[in-house]
mmCIF file of C-alpha atoms and ligand atoms in Angstrom:
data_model
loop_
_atom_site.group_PDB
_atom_site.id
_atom_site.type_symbol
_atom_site.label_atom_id
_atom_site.label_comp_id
_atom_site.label_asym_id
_atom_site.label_seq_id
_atom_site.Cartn_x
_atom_site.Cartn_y
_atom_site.Cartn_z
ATOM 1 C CA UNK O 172 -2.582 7.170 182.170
ATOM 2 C CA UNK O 173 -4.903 6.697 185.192
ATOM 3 C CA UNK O 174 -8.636 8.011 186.918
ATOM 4 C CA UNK O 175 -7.283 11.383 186.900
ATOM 5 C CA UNK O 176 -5.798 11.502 183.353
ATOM 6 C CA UNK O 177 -7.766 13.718 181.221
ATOM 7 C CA UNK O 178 -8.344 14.669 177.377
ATOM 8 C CA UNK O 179 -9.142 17.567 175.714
ATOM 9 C CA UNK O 180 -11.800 19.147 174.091
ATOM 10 C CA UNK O 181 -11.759 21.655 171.385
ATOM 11 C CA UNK O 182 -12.666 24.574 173.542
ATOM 12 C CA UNK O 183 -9.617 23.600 175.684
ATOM 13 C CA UNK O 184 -11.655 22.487 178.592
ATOM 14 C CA UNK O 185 -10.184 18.726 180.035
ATOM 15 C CA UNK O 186 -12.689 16.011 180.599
ATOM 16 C CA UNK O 187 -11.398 12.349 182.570
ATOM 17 C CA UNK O 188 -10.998 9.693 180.014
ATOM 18 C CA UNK O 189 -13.004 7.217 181.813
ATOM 19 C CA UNK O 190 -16.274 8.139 183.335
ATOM 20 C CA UNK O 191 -19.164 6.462 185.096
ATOM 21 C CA UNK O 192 -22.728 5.579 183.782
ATOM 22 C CA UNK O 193 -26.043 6.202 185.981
ATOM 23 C CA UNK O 194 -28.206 4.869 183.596
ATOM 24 C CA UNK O 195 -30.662 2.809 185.511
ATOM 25 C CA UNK O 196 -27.712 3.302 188.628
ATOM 26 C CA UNK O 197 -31.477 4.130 190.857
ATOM 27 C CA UNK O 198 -30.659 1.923 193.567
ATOM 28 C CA UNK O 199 -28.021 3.328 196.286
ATOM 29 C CA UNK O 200 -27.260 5.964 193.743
ATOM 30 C CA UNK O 201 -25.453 8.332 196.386
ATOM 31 C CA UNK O 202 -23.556 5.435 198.157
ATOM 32 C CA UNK O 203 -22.514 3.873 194.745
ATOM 33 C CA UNK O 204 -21.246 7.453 193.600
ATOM 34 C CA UNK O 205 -19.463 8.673 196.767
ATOM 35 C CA UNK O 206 -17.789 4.885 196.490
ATOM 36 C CA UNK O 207 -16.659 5.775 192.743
ATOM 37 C CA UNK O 208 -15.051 8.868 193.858
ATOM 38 C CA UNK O 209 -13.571 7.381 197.136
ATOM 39 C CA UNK O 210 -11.990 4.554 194.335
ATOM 40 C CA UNK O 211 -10.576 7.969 192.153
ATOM 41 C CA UNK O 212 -13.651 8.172 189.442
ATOM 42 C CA UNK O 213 -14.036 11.712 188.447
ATOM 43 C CA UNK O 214 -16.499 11.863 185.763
ATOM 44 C CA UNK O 215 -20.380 10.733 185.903
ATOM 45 C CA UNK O 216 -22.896 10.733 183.026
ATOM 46 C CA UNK O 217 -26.653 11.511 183.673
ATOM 47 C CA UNK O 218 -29.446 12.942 182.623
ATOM 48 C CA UNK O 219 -32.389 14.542 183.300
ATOM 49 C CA UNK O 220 -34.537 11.722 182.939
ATOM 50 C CA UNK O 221 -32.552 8.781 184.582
ATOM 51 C CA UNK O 222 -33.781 10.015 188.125
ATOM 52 C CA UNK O 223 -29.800 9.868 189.169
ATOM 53 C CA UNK O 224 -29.240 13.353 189.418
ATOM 54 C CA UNK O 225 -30.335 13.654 193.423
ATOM 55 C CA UNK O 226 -28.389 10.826 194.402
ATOM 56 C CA UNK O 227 -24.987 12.246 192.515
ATOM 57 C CA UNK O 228 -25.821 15.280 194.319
ATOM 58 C CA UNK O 229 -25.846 13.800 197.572
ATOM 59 C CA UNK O 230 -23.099 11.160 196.641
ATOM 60 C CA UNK O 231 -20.766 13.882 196.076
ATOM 61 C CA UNK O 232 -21.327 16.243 198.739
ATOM 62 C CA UNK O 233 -20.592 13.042 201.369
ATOM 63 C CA UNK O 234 -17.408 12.960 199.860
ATOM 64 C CA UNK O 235 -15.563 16.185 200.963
ATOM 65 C CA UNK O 236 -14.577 16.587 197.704
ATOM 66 C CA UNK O 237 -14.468 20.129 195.384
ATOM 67 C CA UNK O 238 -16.993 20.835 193.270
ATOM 68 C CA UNK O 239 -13.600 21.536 190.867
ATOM 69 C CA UNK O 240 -12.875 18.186 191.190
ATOM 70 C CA UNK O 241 -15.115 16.239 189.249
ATOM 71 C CA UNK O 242 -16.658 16.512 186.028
ATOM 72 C CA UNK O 243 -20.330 16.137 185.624
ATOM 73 C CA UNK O 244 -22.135 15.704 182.111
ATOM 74 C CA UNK O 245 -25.366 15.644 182.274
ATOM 75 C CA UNK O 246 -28.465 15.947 178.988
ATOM 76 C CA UNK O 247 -31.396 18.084 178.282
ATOM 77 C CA UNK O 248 -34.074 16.030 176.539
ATOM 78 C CA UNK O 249 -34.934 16.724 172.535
ATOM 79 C CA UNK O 250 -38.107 18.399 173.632
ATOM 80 C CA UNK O 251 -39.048 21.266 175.572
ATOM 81 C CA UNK O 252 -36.529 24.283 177.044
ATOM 82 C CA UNK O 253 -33.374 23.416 176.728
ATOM 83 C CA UNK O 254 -32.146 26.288 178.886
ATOM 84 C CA UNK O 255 -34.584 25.682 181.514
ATOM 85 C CA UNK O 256 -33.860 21.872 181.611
ATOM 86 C CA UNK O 257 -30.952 23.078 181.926
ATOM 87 C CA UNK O 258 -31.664 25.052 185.134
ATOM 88 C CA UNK O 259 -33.997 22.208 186.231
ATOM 89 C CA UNK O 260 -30.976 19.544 186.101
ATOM 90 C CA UNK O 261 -28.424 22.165 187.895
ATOM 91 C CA UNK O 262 -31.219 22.350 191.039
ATOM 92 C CA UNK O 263 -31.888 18.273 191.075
ATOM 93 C CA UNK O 264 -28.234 18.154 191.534
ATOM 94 C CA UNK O 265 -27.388 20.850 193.562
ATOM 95 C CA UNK O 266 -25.152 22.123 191.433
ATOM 96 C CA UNK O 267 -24.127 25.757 190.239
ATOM 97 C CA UNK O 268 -22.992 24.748 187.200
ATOM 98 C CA UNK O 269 -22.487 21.201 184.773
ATOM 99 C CA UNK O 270 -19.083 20.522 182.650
ATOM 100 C CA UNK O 271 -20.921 19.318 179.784
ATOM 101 C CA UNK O 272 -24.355 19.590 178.627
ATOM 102 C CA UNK O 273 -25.800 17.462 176.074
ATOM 103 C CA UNK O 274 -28.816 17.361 173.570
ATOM 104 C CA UNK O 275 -29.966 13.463 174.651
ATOM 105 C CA UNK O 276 -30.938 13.029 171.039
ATOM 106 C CA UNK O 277 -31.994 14.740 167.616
ATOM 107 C CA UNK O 278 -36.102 15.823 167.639
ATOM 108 C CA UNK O 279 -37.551 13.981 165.109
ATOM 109 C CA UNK O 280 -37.592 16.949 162.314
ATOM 110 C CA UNK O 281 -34.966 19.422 162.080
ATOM 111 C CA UNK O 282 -31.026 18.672 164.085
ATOM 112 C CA UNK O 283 -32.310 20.629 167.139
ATOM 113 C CA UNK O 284 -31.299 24.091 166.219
ATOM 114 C CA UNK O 285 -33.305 26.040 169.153
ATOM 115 C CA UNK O 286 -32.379 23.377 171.692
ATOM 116 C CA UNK O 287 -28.644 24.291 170.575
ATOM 117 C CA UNK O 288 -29.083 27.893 171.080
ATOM 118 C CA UNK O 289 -30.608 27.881 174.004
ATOM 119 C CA UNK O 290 -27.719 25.729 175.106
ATOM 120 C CA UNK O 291 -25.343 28.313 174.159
ATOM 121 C CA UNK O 292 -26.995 30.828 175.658
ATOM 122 C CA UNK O 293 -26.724 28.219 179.029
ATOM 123 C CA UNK O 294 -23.084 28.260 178.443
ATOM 124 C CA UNK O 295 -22.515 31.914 177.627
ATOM 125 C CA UNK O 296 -24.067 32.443 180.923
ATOM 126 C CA UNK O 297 -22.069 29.853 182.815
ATOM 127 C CA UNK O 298 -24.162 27.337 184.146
ATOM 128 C CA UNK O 299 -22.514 24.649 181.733
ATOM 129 C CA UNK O 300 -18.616 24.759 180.619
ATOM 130 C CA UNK O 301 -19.307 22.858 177.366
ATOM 131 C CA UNK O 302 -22.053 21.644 175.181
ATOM 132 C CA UNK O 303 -22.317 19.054 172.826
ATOM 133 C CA UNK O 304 -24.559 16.364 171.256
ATOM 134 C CA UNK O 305 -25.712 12.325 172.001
ATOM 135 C CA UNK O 306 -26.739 10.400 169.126
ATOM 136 C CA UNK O 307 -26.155 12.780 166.463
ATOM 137 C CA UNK O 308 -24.831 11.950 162.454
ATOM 138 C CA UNK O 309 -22.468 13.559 161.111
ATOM 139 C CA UNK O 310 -25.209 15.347 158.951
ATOM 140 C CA UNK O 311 -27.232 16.503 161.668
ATOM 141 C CA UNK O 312 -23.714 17.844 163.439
ATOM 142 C CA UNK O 313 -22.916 19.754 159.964
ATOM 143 C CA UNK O 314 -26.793 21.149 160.042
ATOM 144 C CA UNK O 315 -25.817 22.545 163.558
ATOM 145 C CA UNK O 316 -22.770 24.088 163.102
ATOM 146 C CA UNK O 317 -24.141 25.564 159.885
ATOM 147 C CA UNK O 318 -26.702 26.942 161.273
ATOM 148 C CA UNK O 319 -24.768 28.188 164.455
ATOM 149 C CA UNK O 320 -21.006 28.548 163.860
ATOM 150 C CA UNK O 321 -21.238 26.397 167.182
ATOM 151 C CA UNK O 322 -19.013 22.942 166.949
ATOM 152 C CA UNK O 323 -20.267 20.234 169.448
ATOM 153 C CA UNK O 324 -17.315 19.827 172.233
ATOM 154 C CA UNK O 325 -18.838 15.735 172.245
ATOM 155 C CA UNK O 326 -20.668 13.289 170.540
ATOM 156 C CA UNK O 327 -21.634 10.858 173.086
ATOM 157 C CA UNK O 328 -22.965 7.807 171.073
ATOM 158 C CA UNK O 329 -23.141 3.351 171.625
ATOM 159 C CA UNK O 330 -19.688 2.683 170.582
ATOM 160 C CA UNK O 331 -17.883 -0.639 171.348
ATOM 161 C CA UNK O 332 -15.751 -2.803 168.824
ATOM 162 C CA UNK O 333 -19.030 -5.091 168.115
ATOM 163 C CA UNK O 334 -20.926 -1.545 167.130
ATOM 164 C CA UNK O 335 -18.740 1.654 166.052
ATOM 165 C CA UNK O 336 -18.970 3.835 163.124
ATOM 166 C CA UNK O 337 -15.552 5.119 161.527
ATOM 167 C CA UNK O 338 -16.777 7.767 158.897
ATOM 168 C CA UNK O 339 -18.224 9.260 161.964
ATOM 169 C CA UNK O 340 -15.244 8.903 164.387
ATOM 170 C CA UNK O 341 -12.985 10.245 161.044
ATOM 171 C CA UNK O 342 -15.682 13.486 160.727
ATOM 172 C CA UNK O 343 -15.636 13.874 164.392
ATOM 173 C CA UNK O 344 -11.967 13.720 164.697
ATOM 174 C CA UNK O 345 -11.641 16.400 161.758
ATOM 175 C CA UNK O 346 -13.741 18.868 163.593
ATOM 176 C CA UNK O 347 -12.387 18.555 167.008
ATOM 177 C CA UNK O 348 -15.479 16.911 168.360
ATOM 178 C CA UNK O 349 -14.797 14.263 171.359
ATOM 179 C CA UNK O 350 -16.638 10.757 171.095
ATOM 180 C CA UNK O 351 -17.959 9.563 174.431
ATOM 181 C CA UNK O 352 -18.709 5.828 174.293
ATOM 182 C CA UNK O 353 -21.913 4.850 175.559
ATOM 183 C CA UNK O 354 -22.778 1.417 176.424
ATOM 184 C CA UNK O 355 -19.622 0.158 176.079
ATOM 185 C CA UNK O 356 -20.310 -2.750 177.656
ATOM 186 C CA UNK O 357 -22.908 -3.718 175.238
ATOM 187 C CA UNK O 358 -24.730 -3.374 178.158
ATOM 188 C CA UNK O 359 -22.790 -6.806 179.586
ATOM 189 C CA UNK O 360 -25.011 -8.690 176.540
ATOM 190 C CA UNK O 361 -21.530 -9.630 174.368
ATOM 191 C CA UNK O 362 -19.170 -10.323 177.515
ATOM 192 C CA UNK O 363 -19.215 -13.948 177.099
ATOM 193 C CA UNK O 364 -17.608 -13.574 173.178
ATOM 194 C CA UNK O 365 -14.661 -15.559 172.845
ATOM 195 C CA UNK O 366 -12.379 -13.188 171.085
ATOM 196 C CA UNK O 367 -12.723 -10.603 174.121
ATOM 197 C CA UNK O 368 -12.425 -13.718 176.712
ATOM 198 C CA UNK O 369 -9.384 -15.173 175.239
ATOM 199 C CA UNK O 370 -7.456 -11.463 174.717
ATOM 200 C CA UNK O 371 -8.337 -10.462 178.316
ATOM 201 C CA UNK O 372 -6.854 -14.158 179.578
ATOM 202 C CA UNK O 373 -3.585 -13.603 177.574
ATOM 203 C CA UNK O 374 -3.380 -10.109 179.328
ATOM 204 C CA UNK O 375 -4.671 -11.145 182.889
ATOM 205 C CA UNK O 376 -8.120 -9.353 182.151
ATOM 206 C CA UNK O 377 -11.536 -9.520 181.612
ATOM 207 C CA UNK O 378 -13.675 -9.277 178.442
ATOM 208 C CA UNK O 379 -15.160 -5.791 180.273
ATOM 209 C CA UNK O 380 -11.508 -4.340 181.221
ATOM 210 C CA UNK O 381 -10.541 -5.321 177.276
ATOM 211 C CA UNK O 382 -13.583 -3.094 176.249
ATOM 212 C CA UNK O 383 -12.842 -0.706 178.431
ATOM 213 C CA UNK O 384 -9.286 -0.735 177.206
ATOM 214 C CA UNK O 385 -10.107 -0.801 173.716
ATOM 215 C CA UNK O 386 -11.786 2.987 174.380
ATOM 216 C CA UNK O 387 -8.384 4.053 176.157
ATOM 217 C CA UNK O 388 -6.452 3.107 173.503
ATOM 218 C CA UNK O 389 -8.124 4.623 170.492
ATOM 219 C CA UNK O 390 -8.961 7.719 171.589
ATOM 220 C CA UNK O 391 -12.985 7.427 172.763
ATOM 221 C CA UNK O 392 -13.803 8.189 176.252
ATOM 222 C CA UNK O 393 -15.869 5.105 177.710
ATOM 223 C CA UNK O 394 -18.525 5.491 180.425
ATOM 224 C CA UNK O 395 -19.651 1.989 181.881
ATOM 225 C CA UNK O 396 -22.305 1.897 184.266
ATOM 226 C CA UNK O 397 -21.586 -0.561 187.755
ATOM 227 C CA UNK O 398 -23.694 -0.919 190.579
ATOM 228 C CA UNK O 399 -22.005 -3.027 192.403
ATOM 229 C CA UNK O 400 -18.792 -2.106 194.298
ATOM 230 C CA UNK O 401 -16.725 -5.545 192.187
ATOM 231 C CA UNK O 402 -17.861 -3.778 188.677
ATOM 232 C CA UNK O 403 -16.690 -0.695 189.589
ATOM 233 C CA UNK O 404 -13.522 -1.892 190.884
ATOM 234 C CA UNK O 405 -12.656 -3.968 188.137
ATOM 235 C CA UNK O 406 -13.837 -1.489 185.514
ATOM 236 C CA UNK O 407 -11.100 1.222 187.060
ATOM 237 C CA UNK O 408 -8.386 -1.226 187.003
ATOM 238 C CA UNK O 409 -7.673 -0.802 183.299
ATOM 239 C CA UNK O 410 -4.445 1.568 183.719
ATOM 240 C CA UNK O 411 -1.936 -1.518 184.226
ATOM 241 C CA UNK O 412 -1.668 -2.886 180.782
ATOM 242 C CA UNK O 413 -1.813 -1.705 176.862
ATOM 243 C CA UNK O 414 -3.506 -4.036 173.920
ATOM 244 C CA UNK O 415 -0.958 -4.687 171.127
ATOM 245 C CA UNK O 416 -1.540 -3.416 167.592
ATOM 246 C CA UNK O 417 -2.527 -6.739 166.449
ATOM 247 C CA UNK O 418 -5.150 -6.755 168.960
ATOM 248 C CA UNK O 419 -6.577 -3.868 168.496
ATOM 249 C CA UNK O 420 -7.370 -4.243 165.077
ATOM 250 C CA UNK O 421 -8.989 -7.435 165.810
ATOM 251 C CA UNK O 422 -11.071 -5.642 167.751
ATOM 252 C CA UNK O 423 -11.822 -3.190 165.128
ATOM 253 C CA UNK O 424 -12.726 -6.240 163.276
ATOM 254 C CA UNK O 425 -15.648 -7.353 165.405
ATOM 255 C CA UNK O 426 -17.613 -4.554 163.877
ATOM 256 C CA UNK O 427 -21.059 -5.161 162.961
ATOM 257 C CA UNK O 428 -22.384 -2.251 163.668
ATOM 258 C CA UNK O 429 -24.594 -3.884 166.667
ATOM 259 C CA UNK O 430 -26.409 -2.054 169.145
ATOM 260 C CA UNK O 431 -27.703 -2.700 172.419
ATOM 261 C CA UNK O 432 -30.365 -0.107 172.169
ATOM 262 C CA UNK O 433 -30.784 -0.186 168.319
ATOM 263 C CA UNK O 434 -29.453 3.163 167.988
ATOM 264 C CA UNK O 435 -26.290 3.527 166.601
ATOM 265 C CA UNK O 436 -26.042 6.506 164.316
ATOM 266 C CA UNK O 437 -25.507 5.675 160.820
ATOM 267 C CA UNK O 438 -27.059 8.465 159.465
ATOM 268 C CA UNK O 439 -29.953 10.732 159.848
ATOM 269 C CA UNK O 440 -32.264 8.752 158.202
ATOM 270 C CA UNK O 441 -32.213 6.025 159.821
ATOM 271 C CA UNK O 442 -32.428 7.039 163.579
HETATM 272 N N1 NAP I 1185 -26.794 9.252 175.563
HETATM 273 C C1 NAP I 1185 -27.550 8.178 175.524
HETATM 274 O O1 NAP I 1185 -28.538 8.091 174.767
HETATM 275 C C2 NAP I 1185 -27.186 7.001 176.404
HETATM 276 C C3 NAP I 1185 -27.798 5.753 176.189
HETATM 277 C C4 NAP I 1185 -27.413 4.684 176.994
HETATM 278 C C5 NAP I 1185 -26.463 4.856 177.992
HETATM 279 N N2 NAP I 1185 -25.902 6.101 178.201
HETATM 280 C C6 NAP I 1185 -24.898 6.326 179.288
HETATM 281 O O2 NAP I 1185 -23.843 5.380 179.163
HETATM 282 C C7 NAP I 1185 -23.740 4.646 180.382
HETATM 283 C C8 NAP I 1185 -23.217 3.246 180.143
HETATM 284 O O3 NAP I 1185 -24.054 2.526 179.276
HETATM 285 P P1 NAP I 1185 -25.091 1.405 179.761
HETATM 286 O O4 NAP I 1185 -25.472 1.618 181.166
HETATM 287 O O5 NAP I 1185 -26.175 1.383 178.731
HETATM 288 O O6 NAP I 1185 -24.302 0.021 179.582
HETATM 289 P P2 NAP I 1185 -22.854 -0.561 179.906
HETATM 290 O O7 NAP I 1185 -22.058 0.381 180.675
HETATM 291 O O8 NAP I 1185 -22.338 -1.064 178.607
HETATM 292 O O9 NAP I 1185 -23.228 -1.858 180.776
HETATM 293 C C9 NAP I 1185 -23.769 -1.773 182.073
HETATM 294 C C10 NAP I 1185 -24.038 -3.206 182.534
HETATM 295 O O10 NAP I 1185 -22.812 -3.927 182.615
HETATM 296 C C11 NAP I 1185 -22.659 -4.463 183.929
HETATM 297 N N3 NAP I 1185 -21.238 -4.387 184.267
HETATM 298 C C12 NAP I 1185 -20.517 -3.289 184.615
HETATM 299 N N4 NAP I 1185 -19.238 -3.599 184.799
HETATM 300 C C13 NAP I 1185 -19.131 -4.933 184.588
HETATM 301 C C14 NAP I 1185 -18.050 -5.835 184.658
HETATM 302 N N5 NAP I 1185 -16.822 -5.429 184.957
HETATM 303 N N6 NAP I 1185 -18.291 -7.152 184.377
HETATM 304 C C15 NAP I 1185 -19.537 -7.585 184.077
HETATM 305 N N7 NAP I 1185 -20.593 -6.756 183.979
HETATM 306 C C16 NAP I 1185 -20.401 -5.440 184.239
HETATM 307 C C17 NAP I 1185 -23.494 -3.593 184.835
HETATM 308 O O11 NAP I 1185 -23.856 -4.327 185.987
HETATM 309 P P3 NAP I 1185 -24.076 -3.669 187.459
HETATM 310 O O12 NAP I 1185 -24.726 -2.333 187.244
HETATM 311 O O13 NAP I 1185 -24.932 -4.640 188.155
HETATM 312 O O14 NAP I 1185 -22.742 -3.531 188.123
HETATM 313 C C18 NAP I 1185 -24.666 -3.276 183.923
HETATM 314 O O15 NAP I 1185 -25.568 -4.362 183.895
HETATM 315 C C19 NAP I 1185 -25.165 4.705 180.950
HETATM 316 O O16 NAP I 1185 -25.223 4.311 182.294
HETATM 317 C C20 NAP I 1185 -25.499 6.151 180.680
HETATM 318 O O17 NAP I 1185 -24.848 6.991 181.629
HETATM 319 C C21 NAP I 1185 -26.235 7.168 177.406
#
């Protein structure tokens, strides 16, 4: 496994298994993302309201690279036109089309049923390759898919070992449906936790290149955010070395359901 390794989605489109976060990545946005590339990232997360999407544009056209060869996800927010947010994010980018279009996160009545369809109709049309959801439960996934026969490709969602939910990652793994990890770094607030410190000195690593690996290794596609050129280095060096069984599930054990952003989608009533 390495940058370019990829897994796939239900619609049998391929996405990286590690990607890059631009949340709040505002400063030197198109020098930090041609530098990710140049290192061999070749997947980054935005939005349309993290004020990224110019800079990726730019980032990635200084790199000589093919538009084929990265994937770009990218989120339409839970109100307003879905399809022309849609549009909107393509022309901030530059872009003729996104890999994967999410909802950012359920309206507050209803799962989102129009945004869905009018992301559908964005992806019958080709401007995105997949669609999918961010910070849905599994009940507000079902109420889609009822509704629309349409199965999210992803679930992006906070997901680390101090804050994961596995009746989700079990529904999610039923239906196909691909869990992107969010903030899972806990947004660098648990990196000092002496479980993660001690495993990542027995293996040579760091408590962030243990989280990282943690991802890898059970089947959850991770996309930290770095600014700075060390992060991002150190954040791609995860490829060299596999946590044992044992420490995996003492990862698993650090669950307690914590979340950075106090988000973390236990069900619908609750978000
Ligand atoms: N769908 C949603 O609702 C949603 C919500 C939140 C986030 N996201 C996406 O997920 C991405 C990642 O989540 P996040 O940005 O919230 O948090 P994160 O990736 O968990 O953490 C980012 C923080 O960790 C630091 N960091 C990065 N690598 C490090 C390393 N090796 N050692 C020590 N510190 C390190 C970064 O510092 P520097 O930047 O200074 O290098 C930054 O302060 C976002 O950028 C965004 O694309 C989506």
């Amino acid at each position: 496994m390495d940058l370019s390794s990829t897994a796939r989605l239900h619609t049998g489109n391929h996405m990286p298994v590690l990607g890059l976060g631009t949340w709040q990545l505002t400063r030197n946005t198109a020098e930090t993302i041609a530098a990710a590339l140049a290192l061999g990232y070749r997947m980054i997360d935005t939005s349309g309201d993290y004020g990224t999407q110019p800079g990726i544009g730019d980032g990635f056209r200084r790199t000589g690279l093919d538009r084929r060869d990265i994937y770009l996800v990218t989120k339409v927010e839970e109100t307003g036109d879905a399809y022309q947010a849609t549009k909107a994010n393509l022309q901030e980018l530059g872009f003729d089309y996104a890999d994967l279009m999410l909802i950012h996160r359920p309206p507050s009545t209803g799962a989102g049923e129009e945004l869905w369809r009018a992301l559908i109709r964005a992806r019958d049309e080709g401007l995105v390759r997949d669609i999918g959801v961010s910070n849905y439960s599994i009940e507000l996934i079902e109420q889609l898919v009822d509704v629309t026969g349409e199965i999210p490709a992803v679930n992006q969602i906070e997901w680390s070992p101090f804050g994961h939910d596995m009746d989700l990652k079990h529904h999610a793994d039923f239906e196909g449906i691909l869990i992107q990890a969010y903030s899972p770094l806990t947004r660098a607030t648990r990196l000092d936790d002496e479980v993660l410190r001690d495993m990542g000195a027995r293996y040579g690593k760091s408590a962030a290149q243990v989280l990282i690996r943690w991802n890898l290794q059970r089947g959850t596609v991770p996309i930290p955010k770095a600014n700075s050129r060390d992060h991002l280095e150190e954040n791609a060096d995860v490829f060299d070395f596999t946590l044992d069984e044992n420490d995996l599930a003492a990862l698993d054990d650090l669950n307690e359901h914590f979340s950075s952003l106090g988000r973390l989608c236990k069900g619908a009533e609750e978000r």
